[in-house]
XYZ file of C-alpha atoms in Angstrom:
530
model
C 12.999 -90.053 -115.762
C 16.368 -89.766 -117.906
C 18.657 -92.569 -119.119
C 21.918 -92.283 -119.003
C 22.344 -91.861 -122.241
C 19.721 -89.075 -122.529
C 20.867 -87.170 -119.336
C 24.611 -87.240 -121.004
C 23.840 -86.066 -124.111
C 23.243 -81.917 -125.192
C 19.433 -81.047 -125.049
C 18.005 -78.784 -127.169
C 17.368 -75.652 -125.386
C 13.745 -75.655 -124.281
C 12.797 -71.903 -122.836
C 10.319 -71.082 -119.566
C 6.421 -70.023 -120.804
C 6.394 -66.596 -121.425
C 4.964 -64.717 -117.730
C 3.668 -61.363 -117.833
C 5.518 -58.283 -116.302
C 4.453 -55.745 -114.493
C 4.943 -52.296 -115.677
C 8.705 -50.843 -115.089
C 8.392 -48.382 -112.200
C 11.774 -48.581 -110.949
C 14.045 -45.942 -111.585
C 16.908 -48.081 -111.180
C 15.550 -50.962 -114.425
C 17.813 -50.218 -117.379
C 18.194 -52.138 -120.707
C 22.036 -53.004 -121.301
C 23.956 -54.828 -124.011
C 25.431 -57.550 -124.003
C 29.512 -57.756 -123.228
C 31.076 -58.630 -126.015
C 34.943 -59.921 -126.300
C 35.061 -62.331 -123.259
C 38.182 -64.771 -124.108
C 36.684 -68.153 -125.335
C 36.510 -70.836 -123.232
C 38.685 -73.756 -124.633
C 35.965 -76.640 -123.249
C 33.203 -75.181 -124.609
C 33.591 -74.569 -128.349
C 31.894 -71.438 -127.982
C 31.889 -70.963 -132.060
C 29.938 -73.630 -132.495
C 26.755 -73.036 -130.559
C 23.862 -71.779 -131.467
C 22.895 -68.105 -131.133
C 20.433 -68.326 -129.170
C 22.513 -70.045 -126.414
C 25.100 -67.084 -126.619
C 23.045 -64.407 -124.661
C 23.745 -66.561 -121.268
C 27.477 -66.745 -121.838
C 27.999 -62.937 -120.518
C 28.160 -61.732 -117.109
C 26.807 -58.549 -118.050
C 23.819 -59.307 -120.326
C 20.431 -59.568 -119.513
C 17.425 -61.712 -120.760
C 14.194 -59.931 -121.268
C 10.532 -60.804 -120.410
C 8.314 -59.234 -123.193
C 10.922 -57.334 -123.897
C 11.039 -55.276 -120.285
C 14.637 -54.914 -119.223
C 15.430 -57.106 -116.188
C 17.047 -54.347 -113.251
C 20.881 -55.688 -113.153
C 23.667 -53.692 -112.112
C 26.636 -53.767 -114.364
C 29.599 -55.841 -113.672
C 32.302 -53.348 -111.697
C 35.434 -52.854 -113.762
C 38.256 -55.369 -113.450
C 40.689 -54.090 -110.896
C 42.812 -54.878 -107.693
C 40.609 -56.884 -105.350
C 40.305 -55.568 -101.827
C 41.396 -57.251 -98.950
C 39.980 -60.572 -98.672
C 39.579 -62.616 -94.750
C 41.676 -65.380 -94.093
C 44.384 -63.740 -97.170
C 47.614 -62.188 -96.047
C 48.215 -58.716 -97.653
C 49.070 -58.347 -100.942
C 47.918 -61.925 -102.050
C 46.717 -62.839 -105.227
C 42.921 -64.093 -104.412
C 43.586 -65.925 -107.748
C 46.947 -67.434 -106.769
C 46.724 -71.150 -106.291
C 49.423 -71.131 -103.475
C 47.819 -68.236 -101.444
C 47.020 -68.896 -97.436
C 43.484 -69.844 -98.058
C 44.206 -71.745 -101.027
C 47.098 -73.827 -99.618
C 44.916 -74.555 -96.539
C 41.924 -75.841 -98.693
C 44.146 -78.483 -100.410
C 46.218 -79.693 -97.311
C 42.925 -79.649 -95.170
C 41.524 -81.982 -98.203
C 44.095 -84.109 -98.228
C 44.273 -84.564 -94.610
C 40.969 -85.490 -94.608
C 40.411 -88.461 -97.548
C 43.409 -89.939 -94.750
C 41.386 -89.348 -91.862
C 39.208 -92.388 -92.337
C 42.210 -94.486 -90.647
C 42.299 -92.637 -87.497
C 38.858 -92.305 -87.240
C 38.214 -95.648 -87.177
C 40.745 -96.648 -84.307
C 39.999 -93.553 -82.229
C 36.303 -94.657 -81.702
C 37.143 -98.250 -82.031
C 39.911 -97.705 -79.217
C 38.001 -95.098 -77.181
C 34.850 -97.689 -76.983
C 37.139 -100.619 -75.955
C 38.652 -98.457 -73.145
C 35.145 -97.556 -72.090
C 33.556 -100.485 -72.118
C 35.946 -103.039 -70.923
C 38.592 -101.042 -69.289
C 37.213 -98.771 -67.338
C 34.846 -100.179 -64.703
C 31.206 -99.486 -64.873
C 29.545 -102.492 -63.628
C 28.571 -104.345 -67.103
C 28.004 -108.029 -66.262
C 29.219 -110.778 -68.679
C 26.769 -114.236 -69.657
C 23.496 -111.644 -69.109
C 22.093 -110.921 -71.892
C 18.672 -108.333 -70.705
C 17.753 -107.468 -67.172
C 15.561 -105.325 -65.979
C 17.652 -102.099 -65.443
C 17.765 -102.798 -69.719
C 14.157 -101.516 -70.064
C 14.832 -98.559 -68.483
C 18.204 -97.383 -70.035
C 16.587 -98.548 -73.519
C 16.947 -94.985 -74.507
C 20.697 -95.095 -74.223
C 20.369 -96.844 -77.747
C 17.887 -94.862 -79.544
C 20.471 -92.291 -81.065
C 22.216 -96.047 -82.459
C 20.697 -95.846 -86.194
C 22.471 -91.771 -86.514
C 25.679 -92.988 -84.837
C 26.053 -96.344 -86.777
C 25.326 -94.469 -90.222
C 28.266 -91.891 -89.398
C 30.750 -93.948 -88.273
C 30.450 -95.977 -91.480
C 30.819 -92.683 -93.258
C 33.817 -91.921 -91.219
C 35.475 -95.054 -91.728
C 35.111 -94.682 -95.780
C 37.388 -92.563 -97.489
C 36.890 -89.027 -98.649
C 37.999 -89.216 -102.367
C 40.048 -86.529 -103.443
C 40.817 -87.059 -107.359
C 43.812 -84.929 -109.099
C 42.539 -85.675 -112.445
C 46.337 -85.143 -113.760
C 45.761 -88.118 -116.562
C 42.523 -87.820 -117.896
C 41.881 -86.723 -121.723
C 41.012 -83.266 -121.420
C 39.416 -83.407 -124.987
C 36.515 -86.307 -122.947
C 35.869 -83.515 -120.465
C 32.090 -82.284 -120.180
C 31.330 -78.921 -121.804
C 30.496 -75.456 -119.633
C 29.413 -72.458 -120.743
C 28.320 -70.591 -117.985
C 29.268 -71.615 -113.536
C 26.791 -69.007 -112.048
C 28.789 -68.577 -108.388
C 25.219 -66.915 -107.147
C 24.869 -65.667 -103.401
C 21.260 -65.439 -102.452
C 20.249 -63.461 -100.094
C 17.001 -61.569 -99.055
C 19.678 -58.171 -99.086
C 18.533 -56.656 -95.837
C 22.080 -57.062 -94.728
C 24.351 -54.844 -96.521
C 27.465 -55.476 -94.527
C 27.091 -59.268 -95.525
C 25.882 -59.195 -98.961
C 29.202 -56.517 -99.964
C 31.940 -58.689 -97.836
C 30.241 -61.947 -99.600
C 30.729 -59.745 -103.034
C 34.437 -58.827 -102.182
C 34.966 -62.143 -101.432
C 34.224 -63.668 -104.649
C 34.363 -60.891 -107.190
C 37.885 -61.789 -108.619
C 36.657 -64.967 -109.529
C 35.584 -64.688 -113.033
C 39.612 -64.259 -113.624
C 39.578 -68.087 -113.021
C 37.852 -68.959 -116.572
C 36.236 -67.876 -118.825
C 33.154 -69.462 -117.976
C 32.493 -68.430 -114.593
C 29.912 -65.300 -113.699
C 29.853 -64.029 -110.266
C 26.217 -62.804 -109.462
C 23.931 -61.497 -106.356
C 20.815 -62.640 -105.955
C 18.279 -60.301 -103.607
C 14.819 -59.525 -103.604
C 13.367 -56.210 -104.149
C 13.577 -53.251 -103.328
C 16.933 -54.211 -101.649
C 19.009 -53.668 -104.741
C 22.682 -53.353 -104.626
C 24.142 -50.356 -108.014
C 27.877 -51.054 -108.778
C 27.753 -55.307 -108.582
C 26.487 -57.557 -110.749
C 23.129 -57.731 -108.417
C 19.770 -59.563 -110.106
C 16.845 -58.386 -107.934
C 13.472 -60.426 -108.100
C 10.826 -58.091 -108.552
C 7.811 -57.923 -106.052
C 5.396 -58.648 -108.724
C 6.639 -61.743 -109.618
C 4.769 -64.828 -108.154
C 5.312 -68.831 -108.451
C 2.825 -71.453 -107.131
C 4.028 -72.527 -104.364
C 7.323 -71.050 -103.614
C 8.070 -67.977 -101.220
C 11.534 -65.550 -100.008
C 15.022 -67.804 -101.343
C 13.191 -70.542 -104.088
C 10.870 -67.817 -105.181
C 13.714 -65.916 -106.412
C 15.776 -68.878 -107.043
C 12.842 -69.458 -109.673
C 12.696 -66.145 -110.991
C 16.614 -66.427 -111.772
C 16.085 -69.417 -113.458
C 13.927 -68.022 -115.828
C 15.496 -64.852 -116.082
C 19.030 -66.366 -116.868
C 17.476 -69.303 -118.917
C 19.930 -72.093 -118.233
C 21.020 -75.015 -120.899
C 22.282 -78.459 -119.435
C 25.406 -76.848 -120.437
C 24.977 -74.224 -117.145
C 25.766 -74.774 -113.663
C 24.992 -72.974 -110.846
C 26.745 -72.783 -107.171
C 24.569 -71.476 -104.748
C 25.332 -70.095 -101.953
C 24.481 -68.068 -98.965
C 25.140 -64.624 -97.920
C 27.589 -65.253 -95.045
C 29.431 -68.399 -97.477
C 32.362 -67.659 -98.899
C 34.377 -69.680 -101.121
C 38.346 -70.020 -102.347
C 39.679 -69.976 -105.674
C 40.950 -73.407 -105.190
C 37.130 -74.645 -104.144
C 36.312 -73.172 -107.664
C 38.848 -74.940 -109.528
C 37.391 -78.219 -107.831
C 34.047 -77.737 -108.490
C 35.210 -77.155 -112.512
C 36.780 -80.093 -112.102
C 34.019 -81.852 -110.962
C 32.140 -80.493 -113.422
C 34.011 -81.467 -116.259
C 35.331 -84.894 -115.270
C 33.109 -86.243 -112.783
C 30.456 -86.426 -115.726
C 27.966 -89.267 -114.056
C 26.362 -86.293 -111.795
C 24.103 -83.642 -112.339
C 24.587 -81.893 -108.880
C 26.790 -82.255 -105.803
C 27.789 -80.750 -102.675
C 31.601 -80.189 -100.486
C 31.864 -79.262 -96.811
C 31.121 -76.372 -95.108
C 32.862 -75.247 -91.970
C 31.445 -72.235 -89.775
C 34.814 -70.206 -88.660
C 34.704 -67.276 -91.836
C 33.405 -64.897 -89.088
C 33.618 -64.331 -85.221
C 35.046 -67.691 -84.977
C 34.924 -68.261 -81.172
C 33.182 -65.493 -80.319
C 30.527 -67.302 -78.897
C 31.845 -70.545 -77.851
C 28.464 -72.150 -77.320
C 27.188 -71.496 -80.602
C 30.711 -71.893 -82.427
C 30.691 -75.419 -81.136
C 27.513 -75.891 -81.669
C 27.843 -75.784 -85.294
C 30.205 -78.228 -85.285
C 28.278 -81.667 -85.295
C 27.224 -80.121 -88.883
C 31.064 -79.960 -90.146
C 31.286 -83.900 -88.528
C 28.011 -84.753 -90.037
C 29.281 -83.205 -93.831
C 32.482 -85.427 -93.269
C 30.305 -88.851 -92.089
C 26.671 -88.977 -93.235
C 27.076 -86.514 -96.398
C 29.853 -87.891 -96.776
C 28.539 -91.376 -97.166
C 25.660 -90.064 -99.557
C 27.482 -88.157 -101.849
C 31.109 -90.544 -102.189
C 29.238 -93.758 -101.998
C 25.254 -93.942 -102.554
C 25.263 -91.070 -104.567
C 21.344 -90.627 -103.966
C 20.291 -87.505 -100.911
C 18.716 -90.013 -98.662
C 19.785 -87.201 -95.789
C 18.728 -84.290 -97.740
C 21.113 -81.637 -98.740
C 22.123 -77.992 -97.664
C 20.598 -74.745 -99.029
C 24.378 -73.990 -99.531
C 27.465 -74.806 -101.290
C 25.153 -77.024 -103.518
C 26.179 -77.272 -107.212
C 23.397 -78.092 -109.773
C 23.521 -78.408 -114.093
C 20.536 -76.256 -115.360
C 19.267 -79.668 -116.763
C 18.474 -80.646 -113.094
C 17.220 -76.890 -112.610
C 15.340 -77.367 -115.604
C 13.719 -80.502 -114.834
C 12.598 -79.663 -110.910
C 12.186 -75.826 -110.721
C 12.664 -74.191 -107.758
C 8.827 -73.781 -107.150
C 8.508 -76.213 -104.331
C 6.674 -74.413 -101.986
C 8.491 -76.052 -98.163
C 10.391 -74.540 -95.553
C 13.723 -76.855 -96.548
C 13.269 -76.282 -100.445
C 16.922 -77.468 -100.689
C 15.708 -80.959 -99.348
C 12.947 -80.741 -101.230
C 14.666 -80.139 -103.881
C 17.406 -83.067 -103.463
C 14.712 -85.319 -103.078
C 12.754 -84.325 -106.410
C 16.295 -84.607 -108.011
C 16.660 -88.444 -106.502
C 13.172 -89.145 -108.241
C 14.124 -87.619 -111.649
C 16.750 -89.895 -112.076
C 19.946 -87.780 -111.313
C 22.219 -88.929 -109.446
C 24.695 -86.565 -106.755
C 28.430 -86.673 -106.028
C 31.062 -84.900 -103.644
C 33.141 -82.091 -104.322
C 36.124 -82.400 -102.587
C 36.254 -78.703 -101.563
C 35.359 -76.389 -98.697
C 33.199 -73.546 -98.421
C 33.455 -71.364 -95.119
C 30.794 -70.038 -93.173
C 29.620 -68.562 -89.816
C 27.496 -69.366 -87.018
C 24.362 -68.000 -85.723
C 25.100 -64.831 -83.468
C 22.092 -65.055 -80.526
C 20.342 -68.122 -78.861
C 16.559 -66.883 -80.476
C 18.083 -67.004 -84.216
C 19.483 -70.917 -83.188
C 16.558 -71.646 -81.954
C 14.721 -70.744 -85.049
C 16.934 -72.747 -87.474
C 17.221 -75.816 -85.987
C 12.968 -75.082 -85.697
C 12.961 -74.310 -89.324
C 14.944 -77.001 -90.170
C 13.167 -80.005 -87.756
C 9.596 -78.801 -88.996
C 10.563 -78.316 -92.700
C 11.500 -81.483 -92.892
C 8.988 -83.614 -91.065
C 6.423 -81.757 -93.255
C 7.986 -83.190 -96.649
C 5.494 -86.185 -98.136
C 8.139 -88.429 -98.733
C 9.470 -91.528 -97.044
C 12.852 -90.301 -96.208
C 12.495 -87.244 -94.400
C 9.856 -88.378 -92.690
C 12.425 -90.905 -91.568
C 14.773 -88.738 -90.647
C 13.264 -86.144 -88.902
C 11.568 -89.279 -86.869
C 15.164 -90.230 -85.626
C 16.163 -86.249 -84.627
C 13.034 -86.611 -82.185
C 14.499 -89.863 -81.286
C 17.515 -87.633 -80.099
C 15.026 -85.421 -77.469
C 13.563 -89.224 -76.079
C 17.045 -90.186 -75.684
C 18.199 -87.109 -74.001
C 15.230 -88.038 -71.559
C 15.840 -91.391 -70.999
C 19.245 -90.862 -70.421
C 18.345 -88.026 -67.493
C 15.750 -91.013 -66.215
C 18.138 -93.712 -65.843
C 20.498 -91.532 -64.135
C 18.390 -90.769 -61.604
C 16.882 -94.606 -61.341
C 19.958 -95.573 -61.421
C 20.555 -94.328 -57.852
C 16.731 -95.917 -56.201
C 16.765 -98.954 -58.704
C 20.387 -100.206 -59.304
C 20.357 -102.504 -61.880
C 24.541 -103.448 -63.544
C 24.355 -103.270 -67.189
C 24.805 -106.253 -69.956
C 28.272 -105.708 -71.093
C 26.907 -106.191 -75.310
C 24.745 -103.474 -73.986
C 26.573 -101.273 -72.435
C 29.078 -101.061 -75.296
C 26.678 -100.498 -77.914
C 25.767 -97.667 -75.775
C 29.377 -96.874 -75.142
C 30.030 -97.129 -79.313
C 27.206 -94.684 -79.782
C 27.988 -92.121 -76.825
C 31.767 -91.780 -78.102
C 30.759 -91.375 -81.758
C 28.549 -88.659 -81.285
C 31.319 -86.486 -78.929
C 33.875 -87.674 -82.263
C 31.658 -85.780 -84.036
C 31.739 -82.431 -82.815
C 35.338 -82.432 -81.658
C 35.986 -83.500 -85.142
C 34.392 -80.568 -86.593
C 36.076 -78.176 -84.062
C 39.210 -79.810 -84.941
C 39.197 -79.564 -88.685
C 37.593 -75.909 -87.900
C 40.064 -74.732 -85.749
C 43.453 -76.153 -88.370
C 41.797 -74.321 -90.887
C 41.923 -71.402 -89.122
C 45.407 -71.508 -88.632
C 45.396 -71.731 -84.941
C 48.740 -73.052 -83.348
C 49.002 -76.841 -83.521
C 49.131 -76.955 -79.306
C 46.040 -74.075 -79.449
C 43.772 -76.840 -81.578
C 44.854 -80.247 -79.126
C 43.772 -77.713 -75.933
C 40.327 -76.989 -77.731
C 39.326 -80.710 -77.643
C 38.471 -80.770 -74.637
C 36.833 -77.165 -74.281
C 35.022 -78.888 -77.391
C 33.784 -81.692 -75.243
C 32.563 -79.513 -72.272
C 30.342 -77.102 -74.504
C 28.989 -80.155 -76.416
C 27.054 -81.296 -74.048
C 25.288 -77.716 -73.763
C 24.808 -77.685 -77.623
C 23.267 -81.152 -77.194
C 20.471 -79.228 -74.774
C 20.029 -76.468 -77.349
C 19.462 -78.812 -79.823
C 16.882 -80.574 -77.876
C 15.218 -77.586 -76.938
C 15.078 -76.383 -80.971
C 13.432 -79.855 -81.424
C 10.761 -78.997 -78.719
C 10.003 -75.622 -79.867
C 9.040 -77.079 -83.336
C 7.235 -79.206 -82.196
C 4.742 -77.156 -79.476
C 5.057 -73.854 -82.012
C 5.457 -75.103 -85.428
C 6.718 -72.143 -87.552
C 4.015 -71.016 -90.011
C 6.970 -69.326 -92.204
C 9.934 -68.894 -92.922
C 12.622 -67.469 -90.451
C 15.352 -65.197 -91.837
C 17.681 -65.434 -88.923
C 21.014 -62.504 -88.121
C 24.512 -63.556 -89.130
């Protein structure tokens, strides 16, 4: 495990074992040279380094394995960006007071305020509940026995309690306008990579048009495409994990996350932002992950928010607000892990996660688990490094049928339970907690009628505490979803309560993901449509 002092300090480059390659059949593997002429990069002190750090520094060159060319396309020539979602015509993508960019910041800021209202909306909504409006709670009893029977009314309590204390904390949003630039931390290479197995064309080229102009940010950042072969992608800078190659443990996204790794060779002065083929990501969520890079210098890796409304927002209501107890679980549990305990005791997401090739380095991606992003996280937490948040946003979308839902959530429930260590074991415990309490709850309606037992008041708020935190959580996600979007302010307060209606159908959904894991356990993984 690291020290401080040893996980601060530059490492001496240390490179993968050599691996043997397969003979070059491809038509499409070429050898190219490095770019040369890239401006320098005034944090890095680029004429100081070492040669043999300098072949990572271009977005164009390649490393070699035995000396067999690795098959990269070649960067497309600098030139005006096509039309980018959610950017009027005739924006600069790179313009820090475009649409998207102006929206990022005041959605940011609106948020590390939030914590205030938060904490007297479900303060003020569970006092109205549970002492104004009647529902038969009885004062001086402490347990009767209608208690043991509604029991399950509390079982979601440990989930609800943990977000609400994230949602009462404040989101930091640092400007960094004093610090000494001269103390920040060096970079020499932000790999913005988009994995993606490459099946879907459409996807992969409107994730590459999205973030292509971004290497006219800095000089350090390199816009890549990660697929696996043969689905290769000629005119982008697309690396392409060969067939052949073959890890331990690791299949599909970390198998080729691993051969990257080695391919690119990363120093602890690398980073790397992964994300997924459908993400998408602003100029001004780059600038704040450099930011965090270079000032926030405690942390090896970290991770922002994600919303789901880049495509066919509300297309599908159901699934659109389905996704949204994961934007109100980024702004109260994540929240809590990355601003405040700084260690992934609720995992972390396969996306929008920014790592230092020292943490790369030190874990690998050959992991070998259906959540090898949690895995990962985890094996981080043990290795000494710690996480923090990046106040930024990256935008997604939502699954587009009810199987490919299904199949996440399944993915997700079952990856996670099978982990060996303590705290996903935990965790995944309390989401089956969620299907009991779903039960329970239909049970004590329907006793409730042949067996009518009132309620202890201390019980019946507790249970009135948890019930409105968890409908805060997805009508704060739609909320913050739908002002991002730009929807008219009246538009957004009338989707609150369409929110609340369609919750409690995602809250079915979510049960019946949790009960397809576990009566058919996935054997693999699931590569769901977007």
């Amino acid at each position: 495990m690291p020290s401080k002092s040893e996980a601060r300090s530059p490492r001496k480059r240390v490179n993968p074992p050599e691996l043997p390659v397969p003979e070059a059949q491809s038509p499409n593997i070429v050898a190219l040279q490095p770019e040369d002429g890239r401006p320098q990069n005034e944090h890095t002190g680029w004429s100081t380094a070492s040669e043999s750090d300098k072949s990572s520094r271009f977005s164009s060159s390649l490393e070699t394995l035995n000396d067999v060319a690795i098959p990269v396309a070649p960067s497309p020539a600098k030139g005006k960006a096509p039309q980018i979602p959610g950017l009027e015509a005739g924006e600069d993508p790179l313009d820090p007071n475009n649409v998207r960019s102006r929206r990022t910041r005041i959605l940011i800021g609106m948020l590390s305020y939030a914590w205030i209202f938060h904490f007297a909306i479900i303060g003020g909504m569970t006092y109205v509940l549970g002492y104004l409006i009647p529902q038969n709670y009885l004062d001086g009893v402490v347990w009767n026995t209608g208690c043991w029977w509604k029991i399950g009314w509390l079982l979601p309590l440990p989930y609800t309690l943990m977000c609400f204390i994230g949602l009462a904390l404040p989101l930091p949003n640092p400007k960094y306008k004093n610090v000494d630039k001269k103390d920040a931390r060096r970079i020499d290479n932000l790999y913005i990579l988009t994995v993606t197995k490459g099946d879907n064309r459409e996807a992969v080229m409107r994730a590459w048009h999205a973030h292509r102009h971004l290497e006219g940010l800095d000089p350090c950042v390199r816009v890549h495409v990660l697929t696996d072969e043969p689905n290769h992608f000629e005119g982008i800078n697309c690396y392409t994990c060969p067939k052949s190659f073959t890890t331990e443990h690791s299949k599909y996204k970390a198998r080729a996350l691993e051969w990257y790794r080695q391919t690119v060779r990363y120093t602890e002065h690398d980073w790397v932002l992964h994300l997924d083929e459908e993400s998408v990501i602003d100029a001004e969520g780059v600038r704040r992950c450099l930011d965090f890079i270079r000032y926030e210098k405690e942390y090896h890796w970290g991770q922002g928010v994600i919303i789901y409304n880049q495509y066919r927002f509300w297309k599908n209501p159901i699934f659109t607000v389905a996704d949204a107890i994961r934007v109100g679980d980024d702004l109260s549990r994540f929240h809590l892990q990355y601003s405040y305990f700084h260690r992934p005791i609720f995992g972390a997401h396969g996306s929008f996660l920014l790592t230092n090739g020292l943490v790369e380095n030190a874990i690998t991606w050959d992991l070998g688990s259906l959540t090898e992003d949690f895995q990962f996280a985890v094996a981080a937490w043990r290795n000494g490094f710690k996480c923090g948040s990046i106040p930024a946003i990256v935008r997604e979308q939502s699954p587009l049928d009810f199987i490919g839902f299904l199949k996440q959530r399944r993915r997700w429930f079952v990856g996670i339970r099978r982990l060996p260590s303590v705290f996903p074991k935990l965790l995944a415990f309390f989401w089956a907690l969620g299907l009991l309490s779903l039960y329970c709850t239909v049970a004590s309606i329907i006793l409730g009628v042949y067996v009518p037992f009132d309620t202890p008041r201390w019980f019946g708020v507790v249970k009135d505490f948890s019930f409105i935190t968890f409908i805060y959580l997805y009508a704060l996600g739609m909320f913050v979803q739908n002002v991002d979007y730009g929807f008219n302010p009246i538009v957004v307060i009338l989707l609150i309560p369409v929110t609340v209606v369609f919750q409690f159908v995602a809250v079915l959904m979510e049960a019946l993901a949790v009960m397809y894991g576990i009566i058919l356990p996935p054997d693999d993984f699931d590569v769901i449509k977007k």
